[in-house]
Short mmCIF file of C-alpha atoms in Angstrom, two decimals:
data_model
loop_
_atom_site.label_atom_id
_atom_site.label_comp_id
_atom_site.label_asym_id
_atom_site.label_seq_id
_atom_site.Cartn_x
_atom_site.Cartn_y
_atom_site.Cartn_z
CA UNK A 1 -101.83 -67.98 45.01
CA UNK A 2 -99.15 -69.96 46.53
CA UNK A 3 -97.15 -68.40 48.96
CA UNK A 4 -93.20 -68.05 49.06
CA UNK A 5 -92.45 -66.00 51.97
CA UNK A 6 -91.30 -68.99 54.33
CA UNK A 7 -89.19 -71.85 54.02
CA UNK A 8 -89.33 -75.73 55.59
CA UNK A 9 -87.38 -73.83 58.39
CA UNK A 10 -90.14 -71.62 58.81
CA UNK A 11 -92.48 -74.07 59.16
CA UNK A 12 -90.82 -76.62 60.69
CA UNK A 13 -90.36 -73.80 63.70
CA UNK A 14 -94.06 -72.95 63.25
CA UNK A 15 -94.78 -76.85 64.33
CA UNK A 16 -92.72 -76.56 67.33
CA UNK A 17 -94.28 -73.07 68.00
CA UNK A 18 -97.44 -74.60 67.80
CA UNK A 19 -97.32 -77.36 69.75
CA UNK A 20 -95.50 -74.84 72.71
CA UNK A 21 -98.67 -73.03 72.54
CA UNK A 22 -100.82 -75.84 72.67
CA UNK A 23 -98.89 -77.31 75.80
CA UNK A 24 -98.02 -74.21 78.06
CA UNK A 25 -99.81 -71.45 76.94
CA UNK A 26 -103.56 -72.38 76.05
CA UNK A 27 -104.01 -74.43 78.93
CA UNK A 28 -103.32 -71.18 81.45
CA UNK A 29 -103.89 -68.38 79.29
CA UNK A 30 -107.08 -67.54 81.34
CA UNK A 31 -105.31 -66.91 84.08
CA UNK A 32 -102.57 -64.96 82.18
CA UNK A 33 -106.12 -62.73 81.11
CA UNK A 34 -107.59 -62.20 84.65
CA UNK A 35 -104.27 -61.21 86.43
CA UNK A 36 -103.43 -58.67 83.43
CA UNK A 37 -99.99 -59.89 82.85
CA UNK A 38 -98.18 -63.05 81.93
CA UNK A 39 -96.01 -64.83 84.84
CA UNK A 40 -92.47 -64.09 84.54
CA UNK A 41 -91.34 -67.43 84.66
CA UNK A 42 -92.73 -68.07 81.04
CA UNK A 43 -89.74 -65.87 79.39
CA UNK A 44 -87.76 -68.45 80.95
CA UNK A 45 -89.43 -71.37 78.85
CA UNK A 46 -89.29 -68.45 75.75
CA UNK A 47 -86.03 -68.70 76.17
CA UNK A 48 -85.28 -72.16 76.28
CA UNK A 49 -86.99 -72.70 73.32
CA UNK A 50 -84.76 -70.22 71.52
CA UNK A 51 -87.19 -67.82 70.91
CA UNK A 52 -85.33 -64.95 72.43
CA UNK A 53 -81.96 -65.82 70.39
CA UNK A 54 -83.20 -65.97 67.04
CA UNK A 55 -81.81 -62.91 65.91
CA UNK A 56 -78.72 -62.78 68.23
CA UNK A 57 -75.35 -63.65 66.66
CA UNK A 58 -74.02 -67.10 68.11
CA UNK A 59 -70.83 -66.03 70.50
CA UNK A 60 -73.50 -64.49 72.23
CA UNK A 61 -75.30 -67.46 72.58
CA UNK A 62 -78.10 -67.06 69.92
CA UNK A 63 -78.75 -68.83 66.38
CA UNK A 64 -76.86 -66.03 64.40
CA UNK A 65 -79.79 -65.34 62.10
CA UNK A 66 -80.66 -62.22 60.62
CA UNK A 67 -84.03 -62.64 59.29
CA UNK A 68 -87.18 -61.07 60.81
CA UNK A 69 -89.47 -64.15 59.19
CA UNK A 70 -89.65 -65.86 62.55
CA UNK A 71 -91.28 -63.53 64.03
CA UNK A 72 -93.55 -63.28 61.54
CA UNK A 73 -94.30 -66.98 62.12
CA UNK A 74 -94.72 -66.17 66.02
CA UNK A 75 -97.04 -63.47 65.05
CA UNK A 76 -99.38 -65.80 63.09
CA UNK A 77 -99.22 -68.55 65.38
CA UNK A 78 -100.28 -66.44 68.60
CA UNK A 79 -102.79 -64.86 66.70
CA UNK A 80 -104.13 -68.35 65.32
CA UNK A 81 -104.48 -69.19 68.33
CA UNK A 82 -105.96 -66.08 70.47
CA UNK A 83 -103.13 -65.75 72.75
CA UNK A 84 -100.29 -63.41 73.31
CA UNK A 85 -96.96 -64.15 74.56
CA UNK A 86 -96.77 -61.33 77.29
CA UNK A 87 -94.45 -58.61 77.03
CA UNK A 88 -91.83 -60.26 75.24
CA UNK A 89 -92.56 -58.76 71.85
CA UNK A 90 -90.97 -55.44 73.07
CA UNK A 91 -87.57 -57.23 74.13
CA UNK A 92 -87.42 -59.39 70.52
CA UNK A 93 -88.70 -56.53 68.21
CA UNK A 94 -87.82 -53.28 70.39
CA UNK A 95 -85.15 -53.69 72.21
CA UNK A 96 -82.71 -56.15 70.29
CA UNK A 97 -82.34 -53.82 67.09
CA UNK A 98 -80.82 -50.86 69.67
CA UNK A 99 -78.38 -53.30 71.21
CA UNK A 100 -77.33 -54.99 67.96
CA UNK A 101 -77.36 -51.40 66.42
CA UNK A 102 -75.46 -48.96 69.39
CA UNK A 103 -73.99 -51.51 72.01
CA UNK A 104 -70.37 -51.85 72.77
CA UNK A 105 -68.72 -55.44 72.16
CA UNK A 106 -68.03 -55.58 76.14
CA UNK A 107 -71.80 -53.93 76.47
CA UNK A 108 -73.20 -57.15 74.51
CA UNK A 109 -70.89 -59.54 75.93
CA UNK A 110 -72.96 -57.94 79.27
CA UNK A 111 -76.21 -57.75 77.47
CA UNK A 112 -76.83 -60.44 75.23
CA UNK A 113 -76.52 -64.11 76.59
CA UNK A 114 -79.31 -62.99 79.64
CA UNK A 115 -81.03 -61.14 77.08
CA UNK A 116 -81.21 -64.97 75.04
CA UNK A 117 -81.91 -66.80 78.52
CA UNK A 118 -84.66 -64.85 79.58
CA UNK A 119 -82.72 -64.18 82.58
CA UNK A 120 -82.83 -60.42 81.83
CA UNK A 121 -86.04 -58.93 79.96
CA UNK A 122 -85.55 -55.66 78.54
CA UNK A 123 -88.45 -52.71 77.61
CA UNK A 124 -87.91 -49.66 75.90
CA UNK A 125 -89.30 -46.19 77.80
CA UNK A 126 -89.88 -43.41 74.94
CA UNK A 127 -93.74 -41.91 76.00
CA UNK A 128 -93.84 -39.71 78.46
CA UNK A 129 -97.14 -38.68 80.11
CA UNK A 130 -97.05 -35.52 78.07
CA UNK A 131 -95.06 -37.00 74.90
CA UNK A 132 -96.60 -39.67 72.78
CA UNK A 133 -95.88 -38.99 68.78
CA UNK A 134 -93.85 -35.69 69.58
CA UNK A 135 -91.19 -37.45 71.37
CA UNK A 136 -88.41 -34.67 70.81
CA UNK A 137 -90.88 -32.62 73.49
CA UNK A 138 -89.68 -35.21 76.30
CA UNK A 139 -88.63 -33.97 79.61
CA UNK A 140 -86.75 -36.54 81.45
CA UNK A 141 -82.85 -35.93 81.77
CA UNK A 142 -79.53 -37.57 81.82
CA UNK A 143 -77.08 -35.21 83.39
CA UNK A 144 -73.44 -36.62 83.77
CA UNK A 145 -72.29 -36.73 87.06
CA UNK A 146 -68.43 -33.95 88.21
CA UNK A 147 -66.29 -37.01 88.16
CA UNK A 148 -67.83 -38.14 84.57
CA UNK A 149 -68.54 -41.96 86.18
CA UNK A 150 -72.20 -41.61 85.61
CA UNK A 151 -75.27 -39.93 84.49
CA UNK A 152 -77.68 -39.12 86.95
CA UNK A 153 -81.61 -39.64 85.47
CA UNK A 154 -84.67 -37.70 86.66
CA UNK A 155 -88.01 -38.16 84.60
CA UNK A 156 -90.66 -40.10 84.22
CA UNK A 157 -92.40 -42.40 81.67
CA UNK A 158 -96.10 -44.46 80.80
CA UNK A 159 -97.42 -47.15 78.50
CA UNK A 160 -93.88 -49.13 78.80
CA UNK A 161 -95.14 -52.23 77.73
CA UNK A 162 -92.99 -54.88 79.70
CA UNK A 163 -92.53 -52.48 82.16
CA UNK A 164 -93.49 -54.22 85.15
CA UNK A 165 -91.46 -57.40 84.18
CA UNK A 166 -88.65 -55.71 82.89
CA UNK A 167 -84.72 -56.11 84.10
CA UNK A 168 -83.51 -53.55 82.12
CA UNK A 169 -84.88 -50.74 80.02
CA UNK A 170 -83.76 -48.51 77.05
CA UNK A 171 -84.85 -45.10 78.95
CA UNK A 172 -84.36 -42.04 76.50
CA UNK A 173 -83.65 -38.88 77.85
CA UNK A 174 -82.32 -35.66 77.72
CA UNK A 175 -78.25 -35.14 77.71
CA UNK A 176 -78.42 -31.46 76.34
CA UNK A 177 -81.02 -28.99 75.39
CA UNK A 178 -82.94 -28.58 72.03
CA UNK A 179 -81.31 -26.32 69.89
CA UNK A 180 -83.40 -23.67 68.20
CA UNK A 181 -82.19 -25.20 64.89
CA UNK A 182 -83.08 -28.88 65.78
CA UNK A 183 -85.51 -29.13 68.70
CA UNK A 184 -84.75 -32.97 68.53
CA UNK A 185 -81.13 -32.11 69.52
CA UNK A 186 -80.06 -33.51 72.80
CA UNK A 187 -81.68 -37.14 73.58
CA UNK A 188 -79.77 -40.12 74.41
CA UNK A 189 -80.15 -43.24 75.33
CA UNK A 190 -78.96 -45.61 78.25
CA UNK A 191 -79.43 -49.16 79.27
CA UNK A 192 -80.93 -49.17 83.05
CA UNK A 193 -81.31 -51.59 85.80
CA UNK A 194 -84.28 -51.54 87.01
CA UNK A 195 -82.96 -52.36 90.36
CA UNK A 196 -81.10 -49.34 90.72
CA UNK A 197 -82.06 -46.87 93.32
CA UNK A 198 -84.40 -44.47 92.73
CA UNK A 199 -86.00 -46.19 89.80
CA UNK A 200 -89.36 -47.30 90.78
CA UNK A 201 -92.66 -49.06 88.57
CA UNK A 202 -95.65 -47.10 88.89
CA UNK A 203 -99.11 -48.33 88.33
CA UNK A 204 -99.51 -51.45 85.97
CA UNK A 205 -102.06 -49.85 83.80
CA UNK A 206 -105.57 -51.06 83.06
CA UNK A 207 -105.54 -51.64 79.46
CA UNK A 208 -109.00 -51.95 77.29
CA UNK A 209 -106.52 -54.78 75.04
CA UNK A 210 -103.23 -56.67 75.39
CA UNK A 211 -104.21 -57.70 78.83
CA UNK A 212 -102.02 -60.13 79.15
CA UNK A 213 -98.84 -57.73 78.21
CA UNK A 214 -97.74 -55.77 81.67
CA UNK A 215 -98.06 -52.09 81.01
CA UNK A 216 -96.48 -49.45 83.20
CA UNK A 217 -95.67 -46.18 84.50
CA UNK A 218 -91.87 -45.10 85.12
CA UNK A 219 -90.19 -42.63 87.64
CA UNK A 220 -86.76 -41.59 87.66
CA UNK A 221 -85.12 -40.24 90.90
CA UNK A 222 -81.54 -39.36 90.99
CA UNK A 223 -81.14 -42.89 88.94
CA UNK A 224 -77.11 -43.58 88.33
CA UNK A 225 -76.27 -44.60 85.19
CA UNK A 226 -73.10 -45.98 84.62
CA UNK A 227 -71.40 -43.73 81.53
CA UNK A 228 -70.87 -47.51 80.65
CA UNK A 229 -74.55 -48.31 79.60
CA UNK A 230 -74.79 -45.49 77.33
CA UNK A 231 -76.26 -46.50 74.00
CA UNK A 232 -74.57 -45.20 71.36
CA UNK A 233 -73.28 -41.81 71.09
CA UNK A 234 -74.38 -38.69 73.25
CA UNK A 235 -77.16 -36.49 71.62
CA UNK A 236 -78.04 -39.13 69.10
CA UNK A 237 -80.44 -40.59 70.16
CA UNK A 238 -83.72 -38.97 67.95
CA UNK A 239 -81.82 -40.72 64.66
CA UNK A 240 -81.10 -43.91 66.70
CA UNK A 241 -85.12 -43.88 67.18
CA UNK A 242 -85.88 -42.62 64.03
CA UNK A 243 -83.20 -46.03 62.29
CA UNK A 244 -85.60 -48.51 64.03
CA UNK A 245 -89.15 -47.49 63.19
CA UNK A 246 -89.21 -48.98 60.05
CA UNK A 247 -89.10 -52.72 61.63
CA UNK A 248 -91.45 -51.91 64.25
CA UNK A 249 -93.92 -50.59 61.81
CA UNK A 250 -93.65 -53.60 59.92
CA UNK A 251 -94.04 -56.11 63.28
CA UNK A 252 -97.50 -53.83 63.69
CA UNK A 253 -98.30 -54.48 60.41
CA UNK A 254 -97.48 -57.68 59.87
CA UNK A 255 -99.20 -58.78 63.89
CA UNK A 256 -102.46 -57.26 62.45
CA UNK A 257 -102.55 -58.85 59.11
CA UNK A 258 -102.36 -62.09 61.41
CA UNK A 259 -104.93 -60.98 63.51
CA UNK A 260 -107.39 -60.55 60.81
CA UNK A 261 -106.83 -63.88 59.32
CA UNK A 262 -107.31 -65.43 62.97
CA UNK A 263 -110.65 -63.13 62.68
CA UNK A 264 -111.60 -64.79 59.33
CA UNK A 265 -110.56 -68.54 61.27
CA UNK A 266 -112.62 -68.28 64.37
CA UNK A 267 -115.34 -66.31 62.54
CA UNK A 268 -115.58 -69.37 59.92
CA UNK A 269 -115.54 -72.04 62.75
CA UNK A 270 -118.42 -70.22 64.96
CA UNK A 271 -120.79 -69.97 61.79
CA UNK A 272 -120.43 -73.73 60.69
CA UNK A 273 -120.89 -74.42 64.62
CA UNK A 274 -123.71 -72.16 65.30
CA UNK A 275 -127.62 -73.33 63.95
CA UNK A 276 -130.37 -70.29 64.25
CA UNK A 277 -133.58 -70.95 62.49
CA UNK A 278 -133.16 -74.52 61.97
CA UNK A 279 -129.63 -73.96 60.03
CA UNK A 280 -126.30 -73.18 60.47
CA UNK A 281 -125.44 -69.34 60.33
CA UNK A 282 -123.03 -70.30 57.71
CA UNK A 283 -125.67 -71.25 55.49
CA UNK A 284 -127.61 -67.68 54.72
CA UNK A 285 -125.98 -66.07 52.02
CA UNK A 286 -125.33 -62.37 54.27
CA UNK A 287 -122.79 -64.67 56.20
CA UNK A 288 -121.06 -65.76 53.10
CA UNK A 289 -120.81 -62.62 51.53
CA UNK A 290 -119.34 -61.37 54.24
CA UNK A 291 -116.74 -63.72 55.21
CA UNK A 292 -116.16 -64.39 51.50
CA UNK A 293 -115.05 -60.36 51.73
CA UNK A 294 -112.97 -60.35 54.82
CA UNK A 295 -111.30 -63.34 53.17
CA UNK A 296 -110.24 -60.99 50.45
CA UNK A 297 -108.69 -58.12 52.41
CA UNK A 298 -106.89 -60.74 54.19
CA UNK A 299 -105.05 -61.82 51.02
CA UNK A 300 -104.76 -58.10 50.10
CA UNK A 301 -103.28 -57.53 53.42
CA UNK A 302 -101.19 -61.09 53.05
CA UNK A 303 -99.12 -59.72 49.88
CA UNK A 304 -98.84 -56.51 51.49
CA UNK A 305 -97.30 -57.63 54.70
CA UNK A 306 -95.10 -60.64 52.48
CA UNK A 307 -93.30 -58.29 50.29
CA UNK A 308 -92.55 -55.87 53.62
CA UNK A 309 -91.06 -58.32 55.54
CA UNK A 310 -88.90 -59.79 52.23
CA UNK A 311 -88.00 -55.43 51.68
CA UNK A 312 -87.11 -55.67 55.48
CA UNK A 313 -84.78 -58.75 55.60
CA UNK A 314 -83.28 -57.54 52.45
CA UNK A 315 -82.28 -53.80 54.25
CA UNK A 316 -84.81 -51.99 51.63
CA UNK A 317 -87.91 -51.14 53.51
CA UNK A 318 -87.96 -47.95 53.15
CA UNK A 319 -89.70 -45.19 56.44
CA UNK A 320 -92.76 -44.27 53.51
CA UNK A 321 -93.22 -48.36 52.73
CA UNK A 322 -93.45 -49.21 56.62
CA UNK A 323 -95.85 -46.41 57.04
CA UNK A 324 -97.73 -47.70 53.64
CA UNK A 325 -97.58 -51.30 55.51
CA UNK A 326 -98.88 -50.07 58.98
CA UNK A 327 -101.47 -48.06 57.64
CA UNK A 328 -103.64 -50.31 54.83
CA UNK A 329 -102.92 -53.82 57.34
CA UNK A 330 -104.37 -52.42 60.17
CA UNK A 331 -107.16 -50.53 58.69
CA UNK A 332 -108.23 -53.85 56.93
CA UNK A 333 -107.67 -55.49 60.65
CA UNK A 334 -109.85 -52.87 61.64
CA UNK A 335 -112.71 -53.84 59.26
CA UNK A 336 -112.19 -57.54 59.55
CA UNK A 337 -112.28 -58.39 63.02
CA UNK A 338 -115.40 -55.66 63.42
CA UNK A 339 -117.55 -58.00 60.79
CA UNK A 340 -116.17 -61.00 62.04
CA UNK A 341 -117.35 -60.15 65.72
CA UNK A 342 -120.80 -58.95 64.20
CA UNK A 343 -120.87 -62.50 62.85
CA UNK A 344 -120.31 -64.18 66.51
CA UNK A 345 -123.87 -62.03 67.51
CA UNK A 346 -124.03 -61.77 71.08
CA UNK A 347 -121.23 -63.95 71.84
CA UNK A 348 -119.03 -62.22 69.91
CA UNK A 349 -118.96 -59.95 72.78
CA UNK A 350 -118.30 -62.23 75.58
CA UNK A 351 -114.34 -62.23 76.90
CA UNK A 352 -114.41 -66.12 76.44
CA UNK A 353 -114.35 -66.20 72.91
CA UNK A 354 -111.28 -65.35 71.34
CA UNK A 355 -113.10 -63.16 68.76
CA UNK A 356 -113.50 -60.64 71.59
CA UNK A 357 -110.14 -60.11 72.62
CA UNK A 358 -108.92 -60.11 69.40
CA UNK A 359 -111.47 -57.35 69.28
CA UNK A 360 -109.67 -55.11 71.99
CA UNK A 361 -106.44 -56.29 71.68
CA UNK A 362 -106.50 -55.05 67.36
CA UNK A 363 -107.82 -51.83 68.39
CA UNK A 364 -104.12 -50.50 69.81
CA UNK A 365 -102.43 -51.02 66.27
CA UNK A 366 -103.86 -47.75 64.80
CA UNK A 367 -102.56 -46.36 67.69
CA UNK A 368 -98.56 -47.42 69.11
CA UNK A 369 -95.35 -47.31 66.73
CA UNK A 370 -97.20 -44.51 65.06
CA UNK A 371 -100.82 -43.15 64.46
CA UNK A 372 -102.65 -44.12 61.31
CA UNK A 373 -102.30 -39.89 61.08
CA UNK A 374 -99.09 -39.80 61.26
CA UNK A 375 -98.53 -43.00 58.86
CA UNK A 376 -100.51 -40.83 56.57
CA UNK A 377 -97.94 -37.83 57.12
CA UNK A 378 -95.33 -39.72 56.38
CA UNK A 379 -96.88 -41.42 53.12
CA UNK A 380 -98.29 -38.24 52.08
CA UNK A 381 -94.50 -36.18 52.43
CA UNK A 382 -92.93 -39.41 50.32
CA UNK A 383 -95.32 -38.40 47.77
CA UNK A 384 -94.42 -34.44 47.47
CA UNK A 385 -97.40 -33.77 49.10
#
């Protein structure tokens, strides 16, 4: 079936994406995967390649588009390749919808062109160690200072991917209480330097995937916020979180339909590569079988993933559709990559082929923006269930 999601623009920028990764990233990506994290200098080069400004309108200094099917190139061209590109998927997909969405015209005149240079990377801190899908149970607060100036912030926060890197983070916290009505009542959000005092990076955690995206614990002590980095209105925050989920469902779901057809690609290769008992594995018929099935739930996963990201560029992906998205693409990543690695043997298992990491890093997808329960929740409610 011939595919219409992507124009010559699109693939003219997968070329150059391509040939970026070839160049700067293959090259040095071992390194990136023993020291856990990639260097920060490399946003720089993201963002002189444009990749951060895709989406940001052009007095800010980005291309003014407002389509999400660049990133879905970026997501297949990574994933063709077994690489990652750091942390900077939670500043493009995460944090750029809540500035574009909630910030000021002076805030993204402040924001925005360091946001497109690189020169400021930004995270977004939701989880709290005792919060994870329940985030209307977080404890961290915001309380504004006698002399209204500021907000002072006390709290703390884990797996904030980017966290270590980061120049500024979307922190949600607590301006009121929970009502008994609406226990979600009271969270805001606020735009924090990282270099204020009193804000301080934990541990950069030891992650069983994604090593080469910097993962980290938060604290908040007596942080100052400037009342002029708050995001939005006060007390809002739960719906701001709530407006957003539906494109960062769809980058999960659309990263792990990628990921499975980079399973199907290296999985292919190895077997044609590989001879046991005289004959390359690809030859036995178990081997065909099987990749001749992957290759199916990849196109079933393909179309599923297409006609999400066309809903989500037109405004119409609907909360239930994400969820529908998330759920069946990385389920079938699930499957994939699994027989794909059982394909590799032995190997399969070793960190140096690509098959393996794509292994651990896949494994995170039925986990983050949402647990496959929860996607099932949500689908299940849509359906009067």
């Amino acid at each position: 079936m011939r595919r219409t999601v992507f124009n010559e623009d699109h693939e003219a920028f997968r070329e150059t994406i391509r040939a970026f990764i070839e160049a700067e990233v293959v090259p040095v990506y071992d390194e990136w995967f023993a020291a856990g994290q990639a260097p920060r200098d490399f946003y720089y080069k993201l963002g002189e390649l444009g990749i951060f400004g895709i989406n940001v309108p052009e007095e800010f200094g980005g291309a003014g588009m407002d389509s999400h099917k660049f990133e879905a190139v970026l997501y297949e061209e990574t994933a063709r390749a077994g690489v990652q590109f750091g942390g900077s998927g939670v500043h493009v997909l995460l944090a750029l919808p809540y500035i574009k969405m909630l910030a000021t015209d002076e805030q993204k005149k402040r924001y925005l062109p360091k946001f497109v240079s690189g020169e400021e990377m930004w995270a977004i801190a939701m989880t709290e160690p005792g919060t994870g899908s329940d985030l209307a149970g977080m404890k961290s607060t915001a309380k504004l200072s006698a002399d209204g100036t500021h907000y002072v912030l006390n709290g703390a926060k884990t797996f904030i991917t980017g966290g270590v890197h980061a120049d500024k983070v979307i922190v949600c916290a607590r301006t009121a209480a929970p009502t008994a009505e609406d226990r979600r009542h009271g969270i805001s959000l606020f735009a924090v330097d990282t270099k204020s005092e009193g804000y301080s990076v934990g541990r950069k955690l030891d992650k069983l995937g994604l090593r080469t995206s910097d993962t980290a614990e938060l604290a908040f002590v007596d942080v100052k916020v400037p009342v002029e980095d708050l995001l939005g209105e006060e007390n809002k925050g739960f719906s701001y979180l709530g407006h957003n989920l539906a494109s960062e469902r769809w980058g999960i779901a659309f990263g792990a339909y990628a990921q499975a057809a980079a399973a199907v690609r290296f999985a292919k290769q190895y077997v044609q590569d590989r001879t046991v008992f005289g004959k390359p594995v690809a030859h036995f018929q178990n081997t065909k079988f099987e990749l001749a099935a992957c290759q199916a739930e990849v196109d079933a996963a393909e179309a599923v993933a297409d006609r999400a990201t066309e809903a989500l560029d037109a405004g119409e992906l609907t909360p239930a559709e994400a969820a529908s998205a998330k759920l069946f693409c990385t389920e079938v990543a699930h499957r994939v990559i699994d027989r794909c690695l059982q394909l590799h043997g032995g190997y399969g298992y070793m960190n140096e082929y690509p098959i393996a990491r794509l292994y651990a890093d896949n494994r995170v997808n039925r986990i983050y923006g949402g647990t496959s329960e929860v996607m099932k929740m949500i689908i299940a409610k849509n359906m009067g269930l």
